[in-house]
XYZ file of N, CA and C in Angstrom:
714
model
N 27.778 -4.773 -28.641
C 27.971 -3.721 -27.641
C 26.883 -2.663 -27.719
N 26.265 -2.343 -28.941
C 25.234 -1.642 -28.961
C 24.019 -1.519 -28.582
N 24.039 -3.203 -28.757
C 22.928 -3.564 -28.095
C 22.794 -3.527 -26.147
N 23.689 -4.031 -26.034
C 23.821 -3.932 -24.494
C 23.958 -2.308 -23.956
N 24.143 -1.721 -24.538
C 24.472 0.103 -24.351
C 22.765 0.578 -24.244
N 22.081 -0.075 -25.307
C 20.634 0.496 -25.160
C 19.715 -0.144 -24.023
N 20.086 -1.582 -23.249
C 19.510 -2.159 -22.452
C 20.139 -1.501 -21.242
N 21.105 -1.060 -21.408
C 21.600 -0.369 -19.736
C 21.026 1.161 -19.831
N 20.744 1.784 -20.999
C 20.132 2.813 -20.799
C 18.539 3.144 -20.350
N 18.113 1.899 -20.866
C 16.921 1.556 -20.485
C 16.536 1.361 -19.535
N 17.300 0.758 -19.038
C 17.380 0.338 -17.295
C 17.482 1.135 -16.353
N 18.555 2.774 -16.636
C 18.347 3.269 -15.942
C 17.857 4.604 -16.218
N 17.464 5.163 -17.343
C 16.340 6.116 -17.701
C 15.324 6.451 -16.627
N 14.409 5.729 -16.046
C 13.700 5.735 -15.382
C 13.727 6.249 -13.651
N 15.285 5.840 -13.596
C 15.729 5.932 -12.059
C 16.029 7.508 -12.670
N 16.996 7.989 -13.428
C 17.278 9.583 -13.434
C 16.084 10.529 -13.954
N 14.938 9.945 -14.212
C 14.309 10.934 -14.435
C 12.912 10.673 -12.481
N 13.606 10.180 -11.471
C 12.649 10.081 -11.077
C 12.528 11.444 -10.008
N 12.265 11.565 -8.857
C 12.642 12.411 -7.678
C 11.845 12.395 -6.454
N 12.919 12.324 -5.257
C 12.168 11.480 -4.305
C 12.342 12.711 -3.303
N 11.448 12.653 -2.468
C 10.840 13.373 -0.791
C 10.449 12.808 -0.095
N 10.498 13.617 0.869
C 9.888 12.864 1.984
C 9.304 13.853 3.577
N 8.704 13.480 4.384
C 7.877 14.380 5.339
C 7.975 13.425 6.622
N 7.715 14.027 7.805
C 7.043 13.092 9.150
C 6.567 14.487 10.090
N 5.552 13.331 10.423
C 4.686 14.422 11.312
C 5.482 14.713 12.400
N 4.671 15.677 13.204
C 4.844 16.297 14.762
C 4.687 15.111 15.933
N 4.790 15.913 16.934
C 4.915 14.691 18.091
C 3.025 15.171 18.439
N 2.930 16.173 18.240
C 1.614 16.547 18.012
C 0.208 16.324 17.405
N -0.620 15.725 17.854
C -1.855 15.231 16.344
C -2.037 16.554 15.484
N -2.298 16.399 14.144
C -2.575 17.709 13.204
C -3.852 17.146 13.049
N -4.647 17.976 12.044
C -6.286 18.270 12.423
C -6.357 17.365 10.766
N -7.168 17.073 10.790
C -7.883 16.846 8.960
C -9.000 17.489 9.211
N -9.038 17.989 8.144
C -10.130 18.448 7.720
C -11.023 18.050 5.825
N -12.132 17.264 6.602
C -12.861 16.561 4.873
C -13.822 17.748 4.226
N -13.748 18.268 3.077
C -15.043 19.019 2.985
C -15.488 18.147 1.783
N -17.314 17.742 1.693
C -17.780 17.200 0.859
C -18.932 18.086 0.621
N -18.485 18.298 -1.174
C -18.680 19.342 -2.024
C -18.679 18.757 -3.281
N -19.730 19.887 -4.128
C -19.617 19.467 -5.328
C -20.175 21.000 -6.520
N -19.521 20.712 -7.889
C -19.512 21.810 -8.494
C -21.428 22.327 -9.282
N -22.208 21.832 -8.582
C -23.108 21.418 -9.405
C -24.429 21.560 -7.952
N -23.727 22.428 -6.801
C -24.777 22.767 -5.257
C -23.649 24.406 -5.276
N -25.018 25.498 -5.350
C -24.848 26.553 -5.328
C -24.290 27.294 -4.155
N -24.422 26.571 -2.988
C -24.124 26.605 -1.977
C -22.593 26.690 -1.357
N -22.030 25.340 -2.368
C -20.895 25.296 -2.450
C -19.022 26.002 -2.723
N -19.598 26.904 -3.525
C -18.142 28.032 -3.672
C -17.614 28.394 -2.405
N -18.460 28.767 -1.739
C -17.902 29.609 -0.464
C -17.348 28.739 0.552
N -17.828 26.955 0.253
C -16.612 26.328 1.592
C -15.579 26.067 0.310
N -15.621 25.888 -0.733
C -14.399 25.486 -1.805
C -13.398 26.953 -1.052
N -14.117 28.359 -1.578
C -13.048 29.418 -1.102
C -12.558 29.242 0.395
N -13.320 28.961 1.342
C -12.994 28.827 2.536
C -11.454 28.089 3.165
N -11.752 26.631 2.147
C -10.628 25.779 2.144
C -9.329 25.923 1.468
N -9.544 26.657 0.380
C -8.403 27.177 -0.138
C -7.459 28.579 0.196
N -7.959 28.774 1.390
C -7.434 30.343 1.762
C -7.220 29.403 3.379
N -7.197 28.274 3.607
C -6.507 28.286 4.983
C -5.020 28.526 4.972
N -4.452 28.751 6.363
C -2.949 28.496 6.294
C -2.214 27.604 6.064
N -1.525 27.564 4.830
C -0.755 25.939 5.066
C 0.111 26.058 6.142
N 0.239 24.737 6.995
C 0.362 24.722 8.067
C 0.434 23.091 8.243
N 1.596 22.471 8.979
C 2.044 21.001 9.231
C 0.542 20.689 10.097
N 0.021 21.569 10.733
C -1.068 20.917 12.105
C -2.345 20.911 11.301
N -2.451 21.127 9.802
C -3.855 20.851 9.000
C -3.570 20.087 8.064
N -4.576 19.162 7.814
C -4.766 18.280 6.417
C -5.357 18.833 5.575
N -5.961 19.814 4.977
C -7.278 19.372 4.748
C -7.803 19.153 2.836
N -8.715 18.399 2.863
C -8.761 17.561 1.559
C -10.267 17.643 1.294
N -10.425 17.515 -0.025
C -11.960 17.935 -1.170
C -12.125 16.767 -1.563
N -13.313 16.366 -1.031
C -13.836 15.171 -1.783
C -15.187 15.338 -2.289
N -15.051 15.605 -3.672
C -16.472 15.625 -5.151
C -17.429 14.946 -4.835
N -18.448 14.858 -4.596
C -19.483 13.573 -4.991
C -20.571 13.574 -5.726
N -20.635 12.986 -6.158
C -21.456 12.874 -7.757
C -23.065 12.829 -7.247
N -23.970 12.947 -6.379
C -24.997 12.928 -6.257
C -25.751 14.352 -6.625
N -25.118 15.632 -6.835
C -25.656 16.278 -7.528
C -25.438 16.173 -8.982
N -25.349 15.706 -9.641
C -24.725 15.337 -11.575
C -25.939 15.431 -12.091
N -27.227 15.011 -11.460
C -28.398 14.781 -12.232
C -29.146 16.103 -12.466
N -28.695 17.234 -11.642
C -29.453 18.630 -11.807
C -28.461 19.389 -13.118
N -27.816 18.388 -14.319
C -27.754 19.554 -15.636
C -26.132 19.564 -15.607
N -25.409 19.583 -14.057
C -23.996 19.184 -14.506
C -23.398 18.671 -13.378
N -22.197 17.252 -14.417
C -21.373 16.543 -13.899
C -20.294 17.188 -13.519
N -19.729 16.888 -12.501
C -18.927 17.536 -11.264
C -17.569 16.644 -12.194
N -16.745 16.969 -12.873
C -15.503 16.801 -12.981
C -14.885 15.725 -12.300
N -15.001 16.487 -10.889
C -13.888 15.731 -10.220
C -14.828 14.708 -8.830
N -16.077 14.708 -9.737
C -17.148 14.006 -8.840
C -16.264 12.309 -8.753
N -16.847 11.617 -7.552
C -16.939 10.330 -8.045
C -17.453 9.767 -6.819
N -18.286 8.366 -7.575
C -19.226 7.361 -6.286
C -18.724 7.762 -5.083
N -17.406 7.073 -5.068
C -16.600 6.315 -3.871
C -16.817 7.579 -2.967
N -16.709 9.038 -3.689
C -16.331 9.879 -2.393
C -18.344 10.138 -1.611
N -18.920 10.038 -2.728
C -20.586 10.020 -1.852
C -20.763 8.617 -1.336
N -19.839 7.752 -1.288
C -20.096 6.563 -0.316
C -19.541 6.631 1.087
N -18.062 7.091 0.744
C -17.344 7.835 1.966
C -18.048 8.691 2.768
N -18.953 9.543 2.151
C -19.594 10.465 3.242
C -20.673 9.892 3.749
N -21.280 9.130 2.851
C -22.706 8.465 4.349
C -22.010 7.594 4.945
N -20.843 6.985 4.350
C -20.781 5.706 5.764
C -19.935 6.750 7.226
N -19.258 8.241 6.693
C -18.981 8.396 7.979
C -19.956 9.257 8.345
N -21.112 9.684 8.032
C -22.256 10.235 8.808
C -23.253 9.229 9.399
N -22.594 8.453 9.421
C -23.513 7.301 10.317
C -24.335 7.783 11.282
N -23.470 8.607 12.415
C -24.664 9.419 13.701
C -25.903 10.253 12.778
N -25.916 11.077 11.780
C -26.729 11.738 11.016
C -27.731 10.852 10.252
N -27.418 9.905 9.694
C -28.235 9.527 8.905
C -28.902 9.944 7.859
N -28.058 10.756 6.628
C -28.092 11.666 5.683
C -26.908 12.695 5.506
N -26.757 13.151 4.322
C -25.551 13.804 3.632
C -26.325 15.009 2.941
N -25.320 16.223 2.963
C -25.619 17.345 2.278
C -23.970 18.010 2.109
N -24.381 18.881 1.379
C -23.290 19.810 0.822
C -23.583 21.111 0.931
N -22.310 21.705 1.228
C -20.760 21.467 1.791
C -21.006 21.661 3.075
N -20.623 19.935 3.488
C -20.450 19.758 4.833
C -18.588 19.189 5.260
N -18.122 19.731 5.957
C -17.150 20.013 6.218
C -16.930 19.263 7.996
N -15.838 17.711 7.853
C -15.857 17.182 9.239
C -14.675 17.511 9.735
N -14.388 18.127 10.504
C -12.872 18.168 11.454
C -12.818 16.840 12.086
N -11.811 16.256 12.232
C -11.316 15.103 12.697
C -12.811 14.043 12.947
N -13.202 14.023 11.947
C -14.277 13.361 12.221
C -15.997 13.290 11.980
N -15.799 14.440 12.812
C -16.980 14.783 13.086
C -17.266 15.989 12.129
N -19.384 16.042 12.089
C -19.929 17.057 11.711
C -19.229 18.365 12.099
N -18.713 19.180 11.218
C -18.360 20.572 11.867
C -19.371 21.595 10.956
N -19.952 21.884 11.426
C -20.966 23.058 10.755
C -20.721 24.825 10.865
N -20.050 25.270 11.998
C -19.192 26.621 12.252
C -17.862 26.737 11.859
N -18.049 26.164 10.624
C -16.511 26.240 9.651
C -16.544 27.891 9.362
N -17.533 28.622 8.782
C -17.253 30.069 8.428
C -16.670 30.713 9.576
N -17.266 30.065 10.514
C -16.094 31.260 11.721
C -14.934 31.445 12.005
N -14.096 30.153 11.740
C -13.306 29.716 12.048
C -12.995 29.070 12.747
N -11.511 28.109 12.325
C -11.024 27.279 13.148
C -11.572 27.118 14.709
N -11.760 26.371 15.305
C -12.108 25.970 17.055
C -10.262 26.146 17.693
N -10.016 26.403 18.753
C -8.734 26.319 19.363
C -8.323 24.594 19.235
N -7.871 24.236 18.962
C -7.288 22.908 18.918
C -6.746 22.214 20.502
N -7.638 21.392 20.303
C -7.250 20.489 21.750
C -6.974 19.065 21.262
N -5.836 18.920 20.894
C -5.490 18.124 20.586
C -3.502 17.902 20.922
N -3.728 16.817 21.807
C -2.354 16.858 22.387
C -1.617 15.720 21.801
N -0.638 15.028 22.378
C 0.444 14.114 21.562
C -0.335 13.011 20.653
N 0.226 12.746 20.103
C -0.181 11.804 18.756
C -0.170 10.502 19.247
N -0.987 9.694 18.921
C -0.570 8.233 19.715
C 0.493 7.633 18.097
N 0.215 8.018 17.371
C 0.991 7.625 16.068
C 1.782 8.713 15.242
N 3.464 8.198 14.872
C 3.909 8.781 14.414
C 3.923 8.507 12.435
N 3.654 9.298 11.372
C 3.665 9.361 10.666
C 4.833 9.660 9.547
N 5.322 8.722 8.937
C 6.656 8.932 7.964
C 5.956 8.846 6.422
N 6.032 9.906 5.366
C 6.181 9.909 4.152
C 7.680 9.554 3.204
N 7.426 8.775 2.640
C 8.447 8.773 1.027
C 7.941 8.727 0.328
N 7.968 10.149 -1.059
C 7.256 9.798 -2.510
C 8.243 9.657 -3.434
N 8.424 8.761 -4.295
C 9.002 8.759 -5.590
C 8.079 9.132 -6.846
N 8.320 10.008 -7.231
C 7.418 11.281 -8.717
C 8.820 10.296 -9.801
N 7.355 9.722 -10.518
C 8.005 9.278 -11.848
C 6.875 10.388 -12.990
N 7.973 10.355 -13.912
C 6.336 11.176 -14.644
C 5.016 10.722 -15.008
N 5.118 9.330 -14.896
C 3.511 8.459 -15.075
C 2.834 7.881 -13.718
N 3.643 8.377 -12.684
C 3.503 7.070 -11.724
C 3.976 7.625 -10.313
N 3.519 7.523 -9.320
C 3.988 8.336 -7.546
C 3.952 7.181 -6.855
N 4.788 6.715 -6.611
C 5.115 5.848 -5.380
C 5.339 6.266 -3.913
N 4.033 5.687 -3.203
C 4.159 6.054 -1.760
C 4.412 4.979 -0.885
N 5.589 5.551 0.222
C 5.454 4.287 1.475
C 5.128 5.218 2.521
N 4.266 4.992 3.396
C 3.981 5.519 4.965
C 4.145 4.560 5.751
N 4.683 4.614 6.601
C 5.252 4.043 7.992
C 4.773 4.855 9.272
N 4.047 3.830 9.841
C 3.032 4.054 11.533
C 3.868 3.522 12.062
N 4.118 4.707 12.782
C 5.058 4.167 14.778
C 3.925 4.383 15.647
N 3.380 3.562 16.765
C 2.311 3.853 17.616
C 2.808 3.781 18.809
N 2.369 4.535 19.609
C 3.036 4.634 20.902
C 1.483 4.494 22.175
N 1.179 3.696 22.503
C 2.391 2.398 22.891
C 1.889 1.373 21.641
N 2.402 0.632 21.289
C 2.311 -0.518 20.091
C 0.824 -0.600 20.180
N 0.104 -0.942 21.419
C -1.301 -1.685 21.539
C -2.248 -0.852 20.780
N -1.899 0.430 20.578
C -2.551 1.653 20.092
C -2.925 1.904 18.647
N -2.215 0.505 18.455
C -2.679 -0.149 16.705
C -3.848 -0.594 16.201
N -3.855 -1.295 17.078
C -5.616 -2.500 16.647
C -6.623 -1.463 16.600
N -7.127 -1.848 15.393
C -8.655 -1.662 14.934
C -8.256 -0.202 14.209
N -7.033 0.166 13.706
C -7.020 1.243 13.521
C -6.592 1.224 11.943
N -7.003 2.269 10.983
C -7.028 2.157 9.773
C -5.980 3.273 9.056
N -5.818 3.189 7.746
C -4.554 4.292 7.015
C -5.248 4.471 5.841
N -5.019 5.717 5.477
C -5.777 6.165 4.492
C -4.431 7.333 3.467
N -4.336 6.831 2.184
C -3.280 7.417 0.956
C -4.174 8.308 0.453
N -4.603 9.214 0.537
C -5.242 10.761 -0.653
C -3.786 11.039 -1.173
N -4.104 11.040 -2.795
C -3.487 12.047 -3.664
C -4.722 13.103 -4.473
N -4.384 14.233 -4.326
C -5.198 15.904 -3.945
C -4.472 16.586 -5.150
N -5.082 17.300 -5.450
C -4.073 18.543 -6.743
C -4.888 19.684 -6.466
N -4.457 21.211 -6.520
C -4.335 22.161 -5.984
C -4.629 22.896 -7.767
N -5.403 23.986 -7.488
C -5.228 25.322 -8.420
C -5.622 24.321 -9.735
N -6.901 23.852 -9.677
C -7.711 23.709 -10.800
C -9.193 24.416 -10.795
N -9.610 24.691 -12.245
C -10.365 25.753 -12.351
C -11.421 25.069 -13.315
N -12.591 25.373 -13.096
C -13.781 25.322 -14.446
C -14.828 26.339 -14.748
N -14.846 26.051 -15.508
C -15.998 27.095 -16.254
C -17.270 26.119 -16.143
N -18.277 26.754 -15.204
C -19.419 25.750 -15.198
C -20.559 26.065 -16.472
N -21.079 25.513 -17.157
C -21.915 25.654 -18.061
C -23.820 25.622 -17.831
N -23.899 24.937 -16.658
C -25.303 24.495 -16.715
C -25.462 23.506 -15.425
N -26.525 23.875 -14.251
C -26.778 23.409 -13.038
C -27.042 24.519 -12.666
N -26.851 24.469 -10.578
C -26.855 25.812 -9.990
C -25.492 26.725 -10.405
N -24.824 26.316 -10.999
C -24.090 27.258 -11.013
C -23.107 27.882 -12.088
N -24.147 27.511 -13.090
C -24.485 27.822 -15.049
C -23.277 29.022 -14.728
N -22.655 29.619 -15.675
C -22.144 30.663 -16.234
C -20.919 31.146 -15.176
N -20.409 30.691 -14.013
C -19.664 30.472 -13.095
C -18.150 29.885 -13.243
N -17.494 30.422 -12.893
C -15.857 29.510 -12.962
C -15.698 29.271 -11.415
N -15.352 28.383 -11.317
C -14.682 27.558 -9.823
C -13.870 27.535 -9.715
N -13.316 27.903 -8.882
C -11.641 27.673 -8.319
C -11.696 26.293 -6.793
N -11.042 25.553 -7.419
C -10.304 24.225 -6.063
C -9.132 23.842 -5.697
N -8.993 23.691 -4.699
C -7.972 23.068 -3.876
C -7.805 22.385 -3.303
N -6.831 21.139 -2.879
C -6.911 20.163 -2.461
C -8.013 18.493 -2.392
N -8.609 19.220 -3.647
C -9.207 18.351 -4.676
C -8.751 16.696 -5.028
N -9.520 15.809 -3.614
C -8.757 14.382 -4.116
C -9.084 13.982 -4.909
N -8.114 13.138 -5.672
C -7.948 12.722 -7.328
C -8.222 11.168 -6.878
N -7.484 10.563 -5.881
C -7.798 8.990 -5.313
C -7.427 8.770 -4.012
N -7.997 8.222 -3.354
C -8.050 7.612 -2.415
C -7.799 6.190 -2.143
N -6.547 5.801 -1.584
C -6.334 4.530 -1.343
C -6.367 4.199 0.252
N -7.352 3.323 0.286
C -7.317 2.324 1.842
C -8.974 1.817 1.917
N -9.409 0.775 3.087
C -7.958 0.987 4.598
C -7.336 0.776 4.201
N -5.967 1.181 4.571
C -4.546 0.074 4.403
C -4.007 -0.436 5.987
N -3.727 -1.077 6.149
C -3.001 -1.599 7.345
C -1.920 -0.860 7.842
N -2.058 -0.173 8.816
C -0.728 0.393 9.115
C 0.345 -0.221 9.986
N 1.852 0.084 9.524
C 2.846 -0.316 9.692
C 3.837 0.463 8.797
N 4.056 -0.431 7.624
C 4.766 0.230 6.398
C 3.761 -0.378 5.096
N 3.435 0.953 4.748
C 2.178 0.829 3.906
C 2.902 1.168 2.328
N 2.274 0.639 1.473
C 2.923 0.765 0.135
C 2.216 1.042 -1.270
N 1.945 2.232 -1.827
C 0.723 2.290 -2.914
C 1.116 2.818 -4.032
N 0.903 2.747 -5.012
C 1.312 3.529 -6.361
C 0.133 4.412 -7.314
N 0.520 5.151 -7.292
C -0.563 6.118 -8.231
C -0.242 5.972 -9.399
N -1.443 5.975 -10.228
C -1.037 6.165 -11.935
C -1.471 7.888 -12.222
N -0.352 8.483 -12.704
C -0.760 10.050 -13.147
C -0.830 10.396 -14.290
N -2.644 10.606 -14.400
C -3.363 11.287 -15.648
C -2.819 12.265 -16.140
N -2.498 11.999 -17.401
C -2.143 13.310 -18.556
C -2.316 14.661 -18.368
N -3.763 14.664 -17.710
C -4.647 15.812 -17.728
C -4.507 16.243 -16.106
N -3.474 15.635 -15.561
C -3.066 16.203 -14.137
C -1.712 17.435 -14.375
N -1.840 17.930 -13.415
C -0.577 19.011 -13.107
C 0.306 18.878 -12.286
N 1.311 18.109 -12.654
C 2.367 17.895 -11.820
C 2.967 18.196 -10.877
N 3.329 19.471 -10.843
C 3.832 20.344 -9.578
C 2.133 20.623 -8.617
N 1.073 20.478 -9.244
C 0.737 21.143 -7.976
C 0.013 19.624 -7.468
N -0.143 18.495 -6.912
C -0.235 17.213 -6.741
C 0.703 17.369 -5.498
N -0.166 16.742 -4.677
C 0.293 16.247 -3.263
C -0.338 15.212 -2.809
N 0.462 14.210 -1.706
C -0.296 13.271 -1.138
C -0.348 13.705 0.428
N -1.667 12.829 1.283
C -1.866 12.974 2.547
C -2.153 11.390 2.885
N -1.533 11.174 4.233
C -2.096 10.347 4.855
C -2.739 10.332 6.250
N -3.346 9.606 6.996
C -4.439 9.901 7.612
C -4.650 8.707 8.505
N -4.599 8.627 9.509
C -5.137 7.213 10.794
C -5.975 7.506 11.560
N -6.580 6.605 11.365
C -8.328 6.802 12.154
C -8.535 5.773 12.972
N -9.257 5.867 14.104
C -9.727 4.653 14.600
C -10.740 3.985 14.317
N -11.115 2.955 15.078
C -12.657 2.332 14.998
C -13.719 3.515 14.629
N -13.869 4.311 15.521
C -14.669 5.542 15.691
C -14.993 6.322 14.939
N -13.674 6.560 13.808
C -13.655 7.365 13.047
C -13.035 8.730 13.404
N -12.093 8.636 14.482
C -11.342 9.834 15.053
C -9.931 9.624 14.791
N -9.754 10.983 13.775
C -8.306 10.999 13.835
C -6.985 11.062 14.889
N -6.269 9.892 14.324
C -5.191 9.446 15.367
C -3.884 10.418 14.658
N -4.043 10.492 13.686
C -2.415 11.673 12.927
C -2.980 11.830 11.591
N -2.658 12.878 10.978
C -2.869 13.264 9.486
C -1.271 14.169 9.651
N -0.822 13.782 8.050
C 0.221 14.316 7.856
C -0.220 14.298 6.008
N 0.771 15.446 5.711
C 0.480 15.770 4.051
C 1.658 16.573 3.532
N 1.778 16.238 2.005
C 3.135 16.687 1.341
C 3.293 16.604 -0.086
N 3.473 18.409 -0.642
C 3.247 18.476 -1.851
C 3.811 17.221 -2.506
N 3.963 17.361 -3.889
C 4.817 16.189 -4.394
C 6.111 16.790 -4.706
N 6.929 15.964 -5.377
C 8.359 16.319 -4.984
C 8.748 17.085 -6.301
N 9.190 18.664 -6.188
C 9.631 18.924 -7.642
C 10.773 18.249 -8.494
């Protein structure tokens, strides 16, 4: 009996320590917003502050992606990595070259980010967006589910899982921006896709050296084009 007492506890340990949420977008498209940045271009603090002082707000995404092509001027960017300086030339395709901090609203080059927001013209969503996260303490399980209206409004169209963490800080040592502390937000940690949308299904593994409560995921549908069809986003679940 003892033995069987420790296999049923085992079994369900995992389910009571887990905790689940969940989100769905507006009937409305919300905006994404990418800024590609890195800790190691002097230039950079002021769209990091920029992005972290927007309104949170259901009608914005917006998400930090590191890229490691400045690392070689004296310092490695933390939260640098390839994938996100591959992400940015393949969607600057019209440009044909990448710099920092360049910042795309739904897409596109946006360069009058300091002024602020543009009025949003952006009317019904052709896709509706459903979140469920399950927060295990090692592990975030996501499903997103695409409703497209009308169905045909599917093809050629892609899904994109960011998990982002909020209110991390460094002390820079050496580059442009030697003797400096940084403050970030919405700082993606990984990026999963394309994924096929429908009912999409991904699991995160969560680093030691992450902060639990402040970790959120976003998801994101794009077309051929590279124009956002819905972005929706949601802390993680306390």
């Amino acid at each position: 009996m003892r033995f069987i007492w420790i296999l049923l506890v085992g079994s369900v340990s995992p389910a009571l320590h887990a905790a689940t949420c969940n989100a769905s977008s507006a009937e409305t498209r919300a905006r994404l917003i990418e800024l590609y940045t890195s800790e190691g271009c002097s230039s950079c603090p002021p769209a990091d502050r920029w992005l972290s002082a927007l309104p949170a707000s259901p009608t914005l995404v917006p998400l930090a992606f590191h890229v490691d092509y400045w690392d070689k001027l004296g310092w490695r960017d933390p939260y640098g990595q390839p994938a996100f300086s591959q992400r940015q030339r393949q969607r600057n395709t019209g440009l044909g070259w990448v710099y920092t901090p360049q910042l795309m609203l739904d897409g596109e080059d946006w360069r009058q980010w300091s002024r602020g927001l543009p009025a949003s013209k952006n009317g019904m969503a052709p896709v509706h967006l459903s979140l469920d996260l399950t927060h295990h303490p090692e592990q975030l399980y996501v499903q997103v589910t695409s409703r497209f209206t009308p169905p045909a409004s599917a093809h050629g169209t892609q899904l994109y899982v960011a998990l982002y963490e909020n209110q991390l800080v460094s002390r820079v040592n050496a580059g442009e921006n030697a003797a400096r502390t940084l403050r970030h937000d919405y700082v993606v940690r990984e990026l999963a896709g394309p994924l096929k949308p429908d009912v999409a299904r991904h699991r995160f593994r969560l680093s030691r050296h992450w902060q639990p409560s402040q970790l959120g995921v976003a998801a994101f549908v794009i077309n051929g084009e590279g124009d956002t069809l819905q972005a929706l986003a949601r802390m993680g679940c306390p």
